[in-house]
Coordinates of C-alpha atoms in Angstrom, one line a residue:
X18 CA -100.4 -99.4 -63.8
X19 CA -98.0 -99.1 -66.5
X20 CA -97.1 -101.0 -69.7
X21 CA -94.8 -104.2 -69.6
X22 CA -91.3 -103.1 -69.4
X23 CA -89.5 -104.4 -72.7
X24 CA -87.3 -106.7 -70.8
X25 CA -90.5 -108.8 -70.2
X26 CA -90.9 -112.1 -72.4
X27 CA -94.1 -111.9 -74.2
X28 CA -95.3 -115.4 -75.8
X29 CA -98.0 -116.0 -79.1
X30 CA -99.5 -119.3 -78.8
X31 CA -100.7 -120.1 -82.1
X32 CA -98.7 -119.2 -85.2
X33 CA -101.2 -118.6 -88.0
X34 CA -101.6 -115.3 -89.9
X35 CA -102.7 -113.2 -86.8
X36 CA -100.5 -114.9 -83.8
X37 CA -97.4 -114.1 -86.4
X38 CA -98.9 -110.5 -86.8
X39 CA -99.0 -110.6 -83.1
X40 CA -95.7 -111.6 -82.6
X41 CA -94.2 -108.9 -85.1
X42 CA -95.9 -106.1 -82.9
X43 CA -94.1 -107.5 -80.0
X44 CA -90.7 -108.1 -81.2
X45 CA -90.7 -104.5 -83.2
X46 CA -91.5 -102.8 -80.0
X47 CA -88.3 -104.6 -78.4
X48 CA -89.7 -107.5 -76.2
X49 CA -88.1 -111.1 -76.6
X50 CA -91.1 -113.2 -77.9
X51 CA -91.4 -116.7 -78.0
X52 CA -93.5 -118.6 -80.3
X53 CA -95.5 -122.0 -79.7
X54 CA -97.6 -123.7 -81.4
X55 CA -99.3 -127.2 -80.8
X56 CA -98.3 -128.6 -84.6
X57 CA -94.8 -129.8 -84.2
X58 CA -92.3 -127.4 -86.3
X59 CA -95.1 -124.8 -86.9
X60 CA -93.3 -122.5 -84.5
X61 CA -89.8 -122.8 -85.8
X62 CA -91.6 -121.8 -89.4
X63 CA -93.4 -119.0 -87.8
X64 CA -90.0 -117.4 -86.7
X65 CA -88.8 -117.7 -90.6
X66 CA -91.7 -116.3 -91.8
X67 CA -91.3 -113.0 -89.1
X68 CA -87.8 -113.0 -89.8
X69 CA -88.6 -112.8 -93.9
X70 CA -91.0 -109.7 -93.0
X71 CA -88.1 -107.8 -91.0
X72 CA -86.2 -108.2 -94.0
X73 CA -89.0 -107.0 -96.0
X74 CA -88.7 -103.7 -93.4
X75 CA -85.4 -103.3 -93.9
X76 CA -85.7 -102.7 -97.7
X77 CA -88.3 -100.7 -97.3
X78 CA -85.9 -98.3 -94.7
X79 CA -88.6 -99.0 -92.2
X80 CA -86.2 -100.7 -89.7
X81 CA -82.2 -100.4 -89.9
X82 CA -80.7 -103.5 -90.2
X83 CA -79.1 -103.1 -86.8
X84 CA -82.8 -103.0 -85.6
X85 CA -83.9 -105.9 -87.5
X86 CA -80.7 -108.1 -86.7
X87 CA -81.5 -107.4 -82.7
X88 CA -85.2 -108.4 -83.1
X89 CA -84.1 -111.7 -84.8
X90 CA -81.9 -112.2 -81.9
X91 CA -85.0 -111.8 -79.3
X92 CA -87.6 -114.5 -81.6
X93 CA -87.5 -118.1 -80.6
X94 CA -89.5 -121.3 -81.1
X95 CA -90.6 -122.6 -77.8
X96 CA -90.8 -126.6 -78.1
X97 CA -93.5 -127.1 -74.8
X98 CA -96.1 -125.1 -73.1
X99 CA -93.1 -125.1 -70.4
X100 CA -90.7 -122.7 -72.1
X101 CA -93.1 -120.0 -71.4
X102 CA -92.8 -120.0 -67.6
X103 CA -90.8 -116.8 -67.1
X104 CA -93.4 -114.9 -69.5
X105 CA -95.4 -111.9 -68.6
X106 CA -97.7 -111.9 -71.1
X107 CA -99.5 -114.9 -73.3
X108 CA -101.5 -114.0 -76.0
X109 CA -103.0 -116.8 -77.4
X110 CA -104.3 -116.8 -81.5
X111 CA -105.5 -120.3 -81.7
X112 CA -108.9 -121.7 -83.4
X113 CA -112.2 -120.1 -82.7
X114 CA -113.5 -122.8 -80.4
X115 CA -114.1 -122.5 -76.6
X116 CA -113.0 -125.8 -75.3
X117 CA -110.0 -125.7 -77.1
X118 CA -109.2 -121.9 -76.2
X119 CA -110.0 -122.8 -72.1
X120 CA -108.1 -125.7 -72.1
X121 CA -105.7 -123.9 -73.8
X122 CA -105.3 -121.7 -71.1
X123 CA -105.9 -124.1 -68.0
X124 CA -102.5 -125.4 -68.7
X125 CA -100.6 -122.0 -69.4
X126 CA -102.0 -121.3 -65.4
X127 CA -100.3 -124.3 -64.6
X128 CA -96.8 -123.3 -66.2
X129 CA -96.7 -119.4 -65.9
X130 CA -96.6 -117.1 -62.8
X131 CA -99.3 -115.7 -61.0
X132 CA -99.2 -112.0 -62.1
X133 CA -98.9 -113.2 -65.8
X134 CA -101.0 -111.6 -67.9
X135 CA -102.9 -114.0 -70.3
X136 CA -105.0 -112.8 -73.0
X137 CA -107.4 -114.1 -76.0
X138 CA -107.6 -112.5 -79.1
X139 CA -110.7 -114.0 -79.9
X140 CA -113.2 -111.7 -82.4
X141 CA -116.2 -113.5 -81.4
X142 CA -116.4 -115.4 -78.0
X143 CA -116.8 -114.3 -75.0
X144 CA -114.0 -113.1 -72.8
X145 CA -115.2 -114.1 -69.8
X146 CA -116.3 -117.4 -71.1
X147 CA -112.7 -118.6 -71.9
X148 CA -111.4 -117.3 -68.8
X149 CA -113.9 -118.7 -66.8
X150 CA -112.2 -122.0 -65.4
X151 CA -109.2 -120.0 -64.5
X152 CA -107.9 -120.4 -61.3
X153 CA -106.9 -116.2 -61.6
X154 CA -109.6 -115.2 -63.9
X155 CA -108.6 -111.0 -62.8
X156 CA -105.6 -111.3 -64.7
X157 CA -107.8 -112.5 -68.2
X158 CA -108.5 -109.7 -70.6
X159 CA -109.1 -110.0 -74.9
X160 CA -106.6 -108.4 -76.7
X161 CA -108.5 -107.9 -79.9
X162 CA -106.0 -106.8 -82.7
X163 CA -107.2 -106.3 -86.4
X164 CA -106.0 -108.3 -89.3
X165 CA -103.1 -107.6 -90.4
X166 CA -101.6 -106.6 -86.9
X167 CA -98.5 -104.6 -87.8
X168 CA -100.2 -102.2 -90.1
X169 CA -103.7 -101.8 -88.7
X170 CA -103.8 -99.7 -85.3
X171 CA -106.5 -100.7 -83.7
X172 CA -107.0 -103.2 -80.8
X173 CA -110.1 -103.4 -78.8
X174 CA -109.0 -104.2 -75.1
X175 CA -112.4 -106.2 -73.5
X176 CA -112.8 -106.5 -69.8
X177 CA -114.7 -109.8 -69.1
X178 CA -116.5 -109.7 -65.9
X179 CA -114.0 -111.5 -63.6
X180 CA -110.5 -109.2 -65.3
X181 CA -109.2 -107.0 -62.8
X182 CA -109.4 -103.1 -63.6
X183 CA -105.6 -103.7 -63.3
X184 CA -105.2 -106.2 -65.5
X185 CA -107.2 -104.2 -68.1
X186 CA -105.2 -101.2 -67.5
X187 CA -101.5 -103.0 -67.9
X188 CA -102.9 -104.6 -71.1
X189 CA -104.1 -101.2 -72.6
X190 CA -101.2 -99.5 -71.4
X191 CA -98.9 -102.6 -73.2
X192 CA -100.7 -102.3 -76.7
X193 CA -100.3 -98.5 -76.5
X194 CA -96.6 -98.4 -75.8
X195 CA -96.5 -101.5 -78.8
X196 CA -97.0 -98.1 -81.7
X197 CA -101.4 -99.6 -80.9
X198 CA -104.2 -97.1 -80.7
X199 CA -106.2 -99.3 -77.6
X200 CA -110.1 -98.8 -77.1
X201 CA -111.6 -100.2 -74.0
X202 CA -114.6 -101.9 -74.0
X203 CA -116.9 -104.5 -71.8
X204 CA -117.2 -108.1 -72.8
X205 CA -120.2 -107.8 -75.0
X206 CA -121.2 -110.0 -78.4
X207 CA -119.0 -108.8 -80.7
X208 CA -117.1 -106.1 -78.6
X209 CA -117.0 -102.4 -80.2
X210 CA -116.6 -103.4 -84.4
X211 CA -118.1 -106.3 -84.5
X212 CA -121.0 -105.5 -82.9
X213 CA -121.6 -101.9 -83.9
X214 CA -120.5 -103.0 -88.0
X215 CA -122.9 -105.4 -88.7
X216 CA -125.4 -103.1 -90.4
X217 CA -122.9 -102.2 -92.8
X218 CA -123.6 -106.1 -94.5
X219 CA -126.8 -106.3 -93.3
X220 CA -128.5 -103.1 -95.2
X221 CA -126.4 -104.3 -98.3
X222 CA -127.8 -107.7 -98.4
X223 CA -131.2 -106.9 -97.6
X224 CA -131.3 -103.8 -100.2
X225 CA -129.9 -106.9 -102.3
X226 CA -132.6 -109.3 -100.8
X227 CA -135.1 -106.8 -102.0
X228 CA -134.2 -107.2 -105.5
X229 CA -133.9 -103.6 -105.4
X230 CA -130.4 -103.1 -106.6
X231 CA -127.3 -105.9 -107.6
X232 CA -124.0 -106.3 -105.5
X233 CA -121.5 -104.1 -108.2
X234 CA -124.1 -101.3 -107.7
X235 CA -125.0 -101.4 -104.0
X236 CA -121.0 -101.4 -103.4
X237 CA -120.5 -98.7 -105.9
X238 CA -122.5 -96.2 -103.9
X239 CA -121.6 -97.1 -100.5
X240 CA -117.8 -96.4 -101.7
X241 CA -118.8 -93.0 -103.9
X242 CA -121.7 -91.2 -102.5
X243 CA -120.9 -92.8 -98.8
X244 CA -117.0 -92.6 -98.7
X245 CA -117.0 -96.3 -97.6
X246 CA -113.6 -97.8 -99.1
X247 CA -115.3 -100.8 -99.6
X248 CA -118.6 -101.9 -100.7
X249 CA -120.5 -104.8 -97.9
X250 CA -120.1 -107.2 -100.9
X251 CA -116.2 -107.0 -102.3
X252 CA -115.5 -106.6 -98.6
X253 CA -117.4 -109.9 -97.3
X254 CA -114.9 -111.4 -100.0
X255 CA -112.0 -109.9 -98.9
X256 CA -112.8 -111.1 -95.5
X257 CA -114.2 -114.8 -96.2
X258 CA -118.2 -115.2 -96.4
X259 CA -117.6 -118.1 -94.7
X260 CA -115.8 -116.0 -91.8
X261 CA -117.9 -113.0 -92.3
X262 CA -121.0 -114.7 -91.8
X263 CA -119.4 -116.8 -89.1
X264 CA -119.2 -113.4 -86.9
X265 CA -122.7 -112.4 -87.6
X266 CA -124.3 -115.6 -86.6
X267 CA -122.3 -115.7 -83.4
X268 CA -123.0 -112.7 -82.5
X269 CA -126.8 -113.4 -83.3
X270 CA -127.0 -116.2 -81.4
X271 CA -125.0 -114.5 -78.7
X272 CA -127.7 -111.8 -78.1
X273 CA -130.3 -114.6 -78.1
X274 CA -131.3 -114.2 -81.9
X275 CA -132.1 -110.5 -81.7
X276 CA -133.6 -109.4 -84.9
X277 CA -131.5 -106.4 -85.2
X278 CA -128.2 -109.0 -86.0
X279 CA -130.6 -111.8 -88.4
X280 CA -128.3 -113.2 -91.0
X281 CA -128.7 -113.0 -94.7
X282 CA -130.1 -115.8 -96.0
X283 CA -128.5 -115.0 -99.2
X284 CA -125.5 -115.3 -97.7
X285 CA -125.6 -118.5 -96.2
X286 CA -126.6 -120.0 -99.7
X287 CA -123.5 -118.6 -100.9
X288 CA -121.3 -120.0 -98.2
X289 CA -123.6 -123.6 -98.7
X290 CA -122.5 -123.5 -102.9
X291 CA -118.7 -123.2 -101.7
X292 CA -118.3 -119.7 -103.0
X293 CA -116.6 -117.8 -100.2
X294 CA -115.2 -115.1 -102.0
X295 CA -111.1 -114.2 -103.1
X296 CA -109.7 -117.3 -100.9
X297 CA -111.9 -119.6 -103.3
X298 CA -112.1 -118.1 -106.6
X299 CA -115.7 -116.4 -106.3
X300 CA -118.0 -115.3 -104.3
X301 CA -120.2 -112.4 -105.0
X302 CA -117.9 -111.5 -107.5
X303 CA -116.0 -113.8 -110.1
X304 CA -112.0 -113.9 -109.2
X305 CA -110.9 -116.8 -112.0
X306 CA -108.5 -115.6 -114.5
X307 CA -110.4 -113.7 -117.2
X308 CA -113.2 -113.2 -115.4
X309 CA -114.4 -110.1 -116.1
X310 CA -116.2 -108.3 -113.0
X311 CA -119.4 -106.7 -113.4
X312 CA -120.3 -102.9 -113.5
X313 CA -122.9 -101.0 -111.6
X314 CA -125.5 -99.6 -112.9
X315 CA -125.7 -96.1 -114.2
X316 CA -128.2 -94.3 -116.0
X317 CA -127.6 -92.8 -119.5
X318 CA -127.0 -89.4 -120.2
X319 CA -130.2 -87.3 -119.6
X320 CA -130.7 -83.5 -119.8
X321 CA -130.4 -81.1 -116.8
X322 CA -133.9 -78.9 -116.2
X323 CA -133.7 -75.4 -117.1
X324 CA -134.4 -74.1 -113.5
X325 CA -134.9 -75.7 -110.3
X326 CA -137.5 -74.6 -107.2
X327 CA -135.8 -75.0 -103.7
X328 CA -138.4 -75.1 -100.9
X329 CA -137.4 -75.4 -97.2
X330 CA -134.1 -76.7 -95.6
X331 CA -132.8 -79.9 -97.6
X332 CA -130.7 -80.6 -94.1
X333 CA -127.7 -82.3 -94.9
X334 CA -128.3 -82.0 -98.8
X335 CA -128.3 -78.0 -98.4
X336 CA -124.9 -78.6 -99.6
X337 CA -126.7 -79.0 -103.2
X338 CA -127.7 -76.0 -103.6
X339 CA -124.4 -73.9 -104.2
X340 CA -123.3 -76.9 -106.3
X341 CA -126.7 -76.4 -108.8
X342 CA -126.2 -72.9 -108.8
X343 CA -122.0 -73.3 -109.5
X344 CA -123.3 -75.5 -113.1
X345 CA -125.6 -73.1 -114.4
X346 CA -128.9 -74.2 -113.4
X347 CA -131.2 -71.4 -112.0
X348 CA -132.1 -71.9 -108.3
X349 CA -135.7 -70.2 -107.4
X350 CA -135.9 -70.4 -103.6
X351 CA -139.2 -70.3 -101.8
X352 CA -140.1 -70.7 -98.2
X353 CA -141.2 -73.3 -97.2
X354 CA -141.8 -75.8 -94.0
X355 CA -141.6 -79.4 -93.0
X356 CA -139.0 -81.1 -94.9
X357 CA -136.8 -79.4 -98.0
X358 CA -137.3 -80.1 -101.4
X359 CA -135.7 -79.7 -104.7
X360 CA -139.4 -79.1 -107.4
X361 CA -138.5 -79.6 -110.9
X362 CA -140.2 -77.4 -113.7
X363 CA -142.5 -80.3 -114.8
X364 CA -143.9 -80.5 -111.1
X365 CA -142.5 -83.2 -109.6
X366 CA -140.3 -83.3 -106.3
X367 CA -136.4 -84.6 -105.5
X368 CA -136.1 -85.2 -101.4
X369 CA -133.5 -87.0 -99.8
X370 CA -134.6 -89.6 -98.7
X371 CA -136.1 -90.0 -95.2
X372 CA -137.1 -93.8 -94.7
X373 CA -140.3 -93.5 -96.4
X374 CA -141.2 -94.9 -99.9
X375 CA -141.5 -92.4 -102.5
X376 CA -145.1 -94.0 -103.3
X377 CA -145.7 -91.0 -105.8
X378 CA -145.3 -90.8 -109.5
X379 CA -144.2 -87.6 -108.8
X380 CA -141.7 -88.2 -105.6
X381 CA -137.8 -89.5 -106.7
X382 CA -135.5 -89.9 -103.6
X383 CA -131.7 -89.3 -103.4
X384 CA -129.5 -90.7 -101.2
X385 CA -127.5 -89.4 -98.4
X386 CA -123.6 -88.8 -99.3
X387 CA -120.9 -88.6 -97.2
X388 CA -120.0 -85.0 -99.7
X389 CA -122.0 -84.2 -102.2
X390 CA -119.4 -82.2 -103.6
X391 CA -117.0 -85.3 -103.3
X392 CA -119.4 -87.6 -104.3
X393 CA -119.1 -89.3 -107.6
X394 CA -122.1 -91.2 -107.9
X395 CA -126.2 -90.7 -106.2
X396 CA -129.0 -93.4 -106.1
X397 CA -132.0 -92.5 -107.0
X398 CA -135.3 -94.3 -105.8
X399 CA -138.8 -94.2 -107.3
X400 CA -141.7 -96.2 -107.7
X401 CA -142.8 -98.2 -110.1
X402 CA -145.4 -95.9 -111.5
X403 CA -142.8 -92.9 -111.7
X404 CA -143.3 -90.1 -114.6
X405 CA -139.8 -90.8 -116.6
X406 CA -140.2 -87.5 -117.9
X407 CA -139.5 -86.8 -113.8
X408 CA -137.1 -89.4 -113.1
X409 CA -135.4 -88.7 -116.7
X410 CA -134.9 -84.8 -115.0
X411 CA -133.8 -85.9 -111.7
X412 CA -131.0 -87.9 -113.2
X413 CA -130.4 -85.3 -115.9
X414 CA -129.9 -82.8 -112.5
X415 CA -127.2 -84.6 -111.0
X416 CA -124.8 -85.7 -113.8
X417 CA -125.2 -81.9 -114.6
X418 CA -122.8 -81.6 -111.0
X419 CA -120.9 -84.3 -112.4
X420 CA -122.4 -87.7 -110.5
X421 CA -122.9 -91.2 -112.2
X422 CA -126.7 -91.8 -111.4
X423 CA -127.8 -95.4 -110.2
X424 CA -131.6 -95.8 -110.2
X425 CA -132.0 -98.7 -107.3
X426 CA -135.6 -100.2 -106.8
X427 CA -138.5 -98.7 -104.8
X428 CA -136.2 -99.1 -101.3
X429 CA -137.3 -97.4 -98.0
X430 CA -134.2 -95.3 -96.6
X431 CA -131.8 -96.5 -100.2
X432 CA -128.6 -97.3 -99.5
X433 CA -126.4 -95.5 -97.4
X434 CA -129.1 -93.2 -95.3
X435 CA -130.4 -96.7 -94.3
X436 CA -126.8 -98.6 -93.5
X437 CA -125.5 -95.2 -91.8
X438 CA -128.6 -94.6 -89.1
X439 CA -128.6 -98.2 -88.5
X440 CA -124.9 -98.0 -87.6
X441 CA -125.6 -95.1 -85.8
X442 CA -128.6 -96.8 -83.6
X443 CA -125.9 -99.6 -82.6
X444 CA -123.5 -97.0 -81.7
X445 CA -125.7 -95.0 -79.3
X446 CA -127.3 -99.1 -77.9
X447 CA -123.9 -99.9 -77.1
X448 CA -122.6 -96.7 -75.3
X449 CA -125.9 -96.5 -73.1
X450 CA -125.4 -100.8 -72.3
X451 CA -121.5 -99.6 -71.0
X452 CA -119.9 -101.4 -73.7
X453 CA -117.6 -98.5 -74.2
X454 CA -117.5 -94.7 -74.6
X455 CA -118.6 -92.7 -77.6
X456 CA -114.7 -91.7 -78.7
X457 CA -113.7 -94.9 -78.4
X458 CA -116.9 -96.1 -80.7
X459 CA -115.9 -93.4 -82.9
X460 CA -112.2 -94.1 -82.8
X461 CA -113.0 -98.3 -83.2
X462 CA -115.2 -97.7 -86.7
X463 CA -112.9 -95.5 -88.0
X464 CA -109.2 -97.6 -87.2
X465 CA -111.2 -100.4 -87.1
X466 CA -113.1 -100.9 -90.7
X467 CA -111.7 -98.0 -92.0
X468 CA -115.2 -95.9 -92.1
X469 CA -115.1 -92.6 -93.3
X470 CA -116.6 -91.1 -89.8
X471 CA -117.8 -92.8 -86.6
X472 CA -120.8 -93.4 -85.6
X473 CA -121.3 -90.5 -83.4
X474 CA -119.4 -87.9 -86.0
X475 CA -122.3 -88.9 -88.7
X476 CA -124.8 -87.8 -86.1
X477 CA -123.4 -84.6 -85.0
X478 CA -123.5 -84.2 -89.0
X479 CA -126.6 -85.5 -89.7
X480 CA -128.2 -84.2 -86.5
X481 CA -130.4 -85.5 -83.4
X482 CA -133.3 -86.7 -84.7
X483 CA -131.8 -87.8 -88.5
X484 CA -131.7 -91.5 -87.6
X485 CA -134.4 -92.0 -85.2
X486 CA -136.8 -90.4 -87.6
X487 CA -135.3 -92.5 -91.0
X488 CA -135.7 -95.5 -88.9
X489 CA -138.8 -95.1 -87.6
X490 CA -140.0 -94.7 -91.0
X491 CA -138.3 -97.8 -92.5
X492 CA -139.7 -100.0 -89.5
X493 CA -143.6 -98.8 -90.4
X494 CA -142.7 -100.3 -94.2
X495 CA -140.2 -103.4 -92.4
X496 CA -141.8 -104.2 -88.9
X497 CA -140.3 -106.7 -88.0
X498 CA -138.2 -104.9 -85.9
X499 CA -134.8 -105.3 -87.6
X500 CA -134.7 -101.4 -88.2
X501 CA -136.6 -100.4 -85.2
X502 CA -134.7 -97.1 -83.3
X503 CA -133.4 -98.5 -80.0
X504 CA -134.4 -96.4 -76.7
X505 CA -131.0 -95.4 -76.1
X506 CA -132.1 -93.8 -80.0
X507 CA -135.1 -92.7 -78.8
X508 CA -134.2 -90.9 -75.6
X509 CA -131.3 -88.8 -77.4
X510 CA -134.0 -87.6 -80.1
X511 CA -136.1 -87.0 -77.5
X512 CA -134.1 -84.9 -75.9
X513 CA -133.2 -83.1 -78.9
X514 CA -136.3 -82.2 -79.7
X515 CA -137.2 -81.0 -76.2
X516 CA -134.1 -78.5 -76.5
X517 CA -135.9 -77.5 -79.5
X518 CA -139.6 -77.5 -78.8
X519 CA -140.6 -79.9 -81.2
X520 CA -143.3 -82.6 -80.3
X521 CA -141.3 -85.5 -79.9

């Protein structure tokens, strides 16, 4: 099955930001589009707003004006449902609502041919939901593009239960040949990024929930010692709280209130006082004019030890120790087994941290980082009771190899060891339930939300048994199950360790 042939008519039904992102795709791959929407004149403003952007392209030497000239000549308004007829494709970008999305698409069966191709681009309902009344459900699939559609590449192509392999196949094919990098997946709540992303806000706000670190700080190591490009809390208001917690309680409800996707209380009081983020002025953070927007915290300038005592493998902090050596602090290696860790001459141990608390006053945790030679910032955890003398030299270690240090509260896995295995937990629970393949995971978080490696890239990183074990850890301090390794987890660690000969 191939991709719609560019003679085809494609049609948007529903002209807001995405059915006009939509429509761009369409008309810049060279397929006359027609536009309807059920507001009177909402169309015929839709088509002047397109038209505005291809002139936008031109001056940027993105399209010729020959180019753009022809694509204005293929865009039209369509006044009724009826003007679609000859259409072999509908993609509909209308409210989030099921009745109004299958009623919707009842009447487009009545008025286009059978071997049209209708498809939602619903982010949160069920595929095979809204097709479900359809007299031809096999040729219903979601076409799941990413705001904005012209510029990002992703679209997730679902399969509800009654679409056709076919059908799936001409629509992946369609969004490929469109300039699109498609990812197929089953109809599942949430699809691919929905679904496996909702860990990245989750760890945030609970870290926050914890009183264990503030939203400037939490997003300023997830972007410099993670490689995020956003932190969960400047990204929520990007996005909308209102629609970012919208997503995570549908898809909450949708697996039957599974723990693992609990929304943040902390949110929804945010949404309840009106403050939903850059659309409405504030939200986490404070967009009014002269607003000033807070910092995160870093430590002040402490004094690097003298010498340093490296014991064991520090995994994927072995990066670390070239970078001590490289700033002039002496390295003293020594055997050792069980976990690595960096001793400081006053006694007391830096680990990565490994889901445990450090529950010592002579244990400070680091974080994980994306590269810690990249890396421009580390959180540090520690108990209460901690020596200052060791947390003073733990911070005085790392700005020595040039990081901003953010001492968070005492937090089981910190910040972006917890957010990362969590992600990676959802990515392995989704391959093994067949909601797609572990490239297309991988592709989907990367194009997707922009993270700095998939899923399953952090784990061939981070190896086998990283997440299960940080987990694990984190769910004997949390038990109620929100961090608890999934089987699908479980069962690759396990085999891991059997290659290796380690108990499991």
């Amino acid at each position: 099955m191939t991709a719609l042939d560019l003679s085809s008519p494609v049609a948007v039904v529903g002209t807001g930001t995405m059915g006009q992102g939509i429509a761009q795709v369409a008309l810049v791959a060279g397929h006359p589009v027609r536009l309807y929407d059920a507001v009177d004149g909402r169309a015929r403003e839709a088509a002047d707003a397109i038209g505005a952007r291809l002139d936008r392209l031109v001056e940027k030497d993105r399209l010729t004006g020959a180019e753009r000239d022809a694509a204005r000549a293929r865009l039209t308004s369509a006044e009724s449902l009826d003007a679609l007829a000859d259409c072999a494709l509908v993609v509909e970008a209308v409210v989030e609502r099921l009745d109004v999305k299958q009623e919707l698409f009842r009447a487009l069966e009545d008025v286009v041919g059978d071997d049209c191709l209708l498809a939602t681009n619903t982010s949160s309902l069920s595929v095979t939901a809204v097709g479900g009344a359809l007299r031809v459900p096999g040729r219903f699939v979601g076409l799941h593009f990413f705001n904005p559609a012209p510029l990002l590449p992703l679209v997730e192509v679902v399969s509800g239960f009654a679409t056709d392999p076919a059908s799936a196949t001409r629509a992946y094919e369609t969004a490929r040949a469109w300039g699109k990098t498609p990812v197929t997946c089953a109809d599942t709540p949430g699809f691919v990024v929905n679904r496996v992303a909702r860990p990245f806000y989750a760890e945030a706000l609970a870290v926050h929930e914890l009183r264990a670190a503030d939203p400037a700080t939490i997003d300023a190591v997830l972007r410099e010692s993670g490689g995020f490009r956003m932190g969960a809390f400047e990204l929520t208001d990007l996005i909308g709280q209102d629609v970012n917690e919208s997503v995570t309680h549908s898809v909450w409800q949708a697996f039957f209130q599974d723990v693992r996707f609990t929304p943040s209380l902390a949110q929804r009081r945010l949404v309840e006082s009106g403050r939903l983020g850059r659309k409405s002025g504030q939200g986490w953070y404070d967009y009014r004019d002269g607003a000033e927007r807070p910092g995160p915290h870093t430590a002040p300038p402490a004094e690097a030890p003298a010498y340093v005592v490296v014991e064991g493998d520090l995994g994927p902090a072995a990066e670390l120790v070239g970078l001590i050596r490289e700033v002039g602090v002496e390295v003293r290696p020594e055997d050792g087994c069980g976990a690595g860790r960096i001793v400081l001459p006053d006694g007391g141990t830096l680990c990565l941290t490994d889901g445990e608390l450090p529950g010592s006053e002579d244990v400070v945790h680091f974080d994980l980082a994306l590269d810690y030679r990249a890396a421009t910032r580390i959180a540090l955890s520690a108990s209460e009771g901690v020596r200052p003398g060791l947390l003073s030299g733990a911070t005085g270690l790392f700005q020595a190899l040039g990081k901003e240090v953010s001492v968070v509260g005492d937090v089981p896995g910190v910040i972006v060891a917890r957010t990362v295995a969590r992600i990676i937990d959802l990515a392995f629970d989704a391959v093994a339930r067949g909601v797609a393949g572990p490239e297309d995971v991988d592709t989907a978080m990367r194009l997707g939300v922009n993270y700095p490696l998939g899923p399953f890239e952090w784990n061939r990183r981070l190896g086998d048994t990283w997440a299960r074990d940080l987990l694990s850890h984190i769910h004997e301090w949390e038990p109620s199950g929100r961090c608890a390794p999934s089987l699908a987890l479980h069962r690759h660690a396990a085999a891991a360790d059997a290659r290796e000969g380690t108990p499991s």
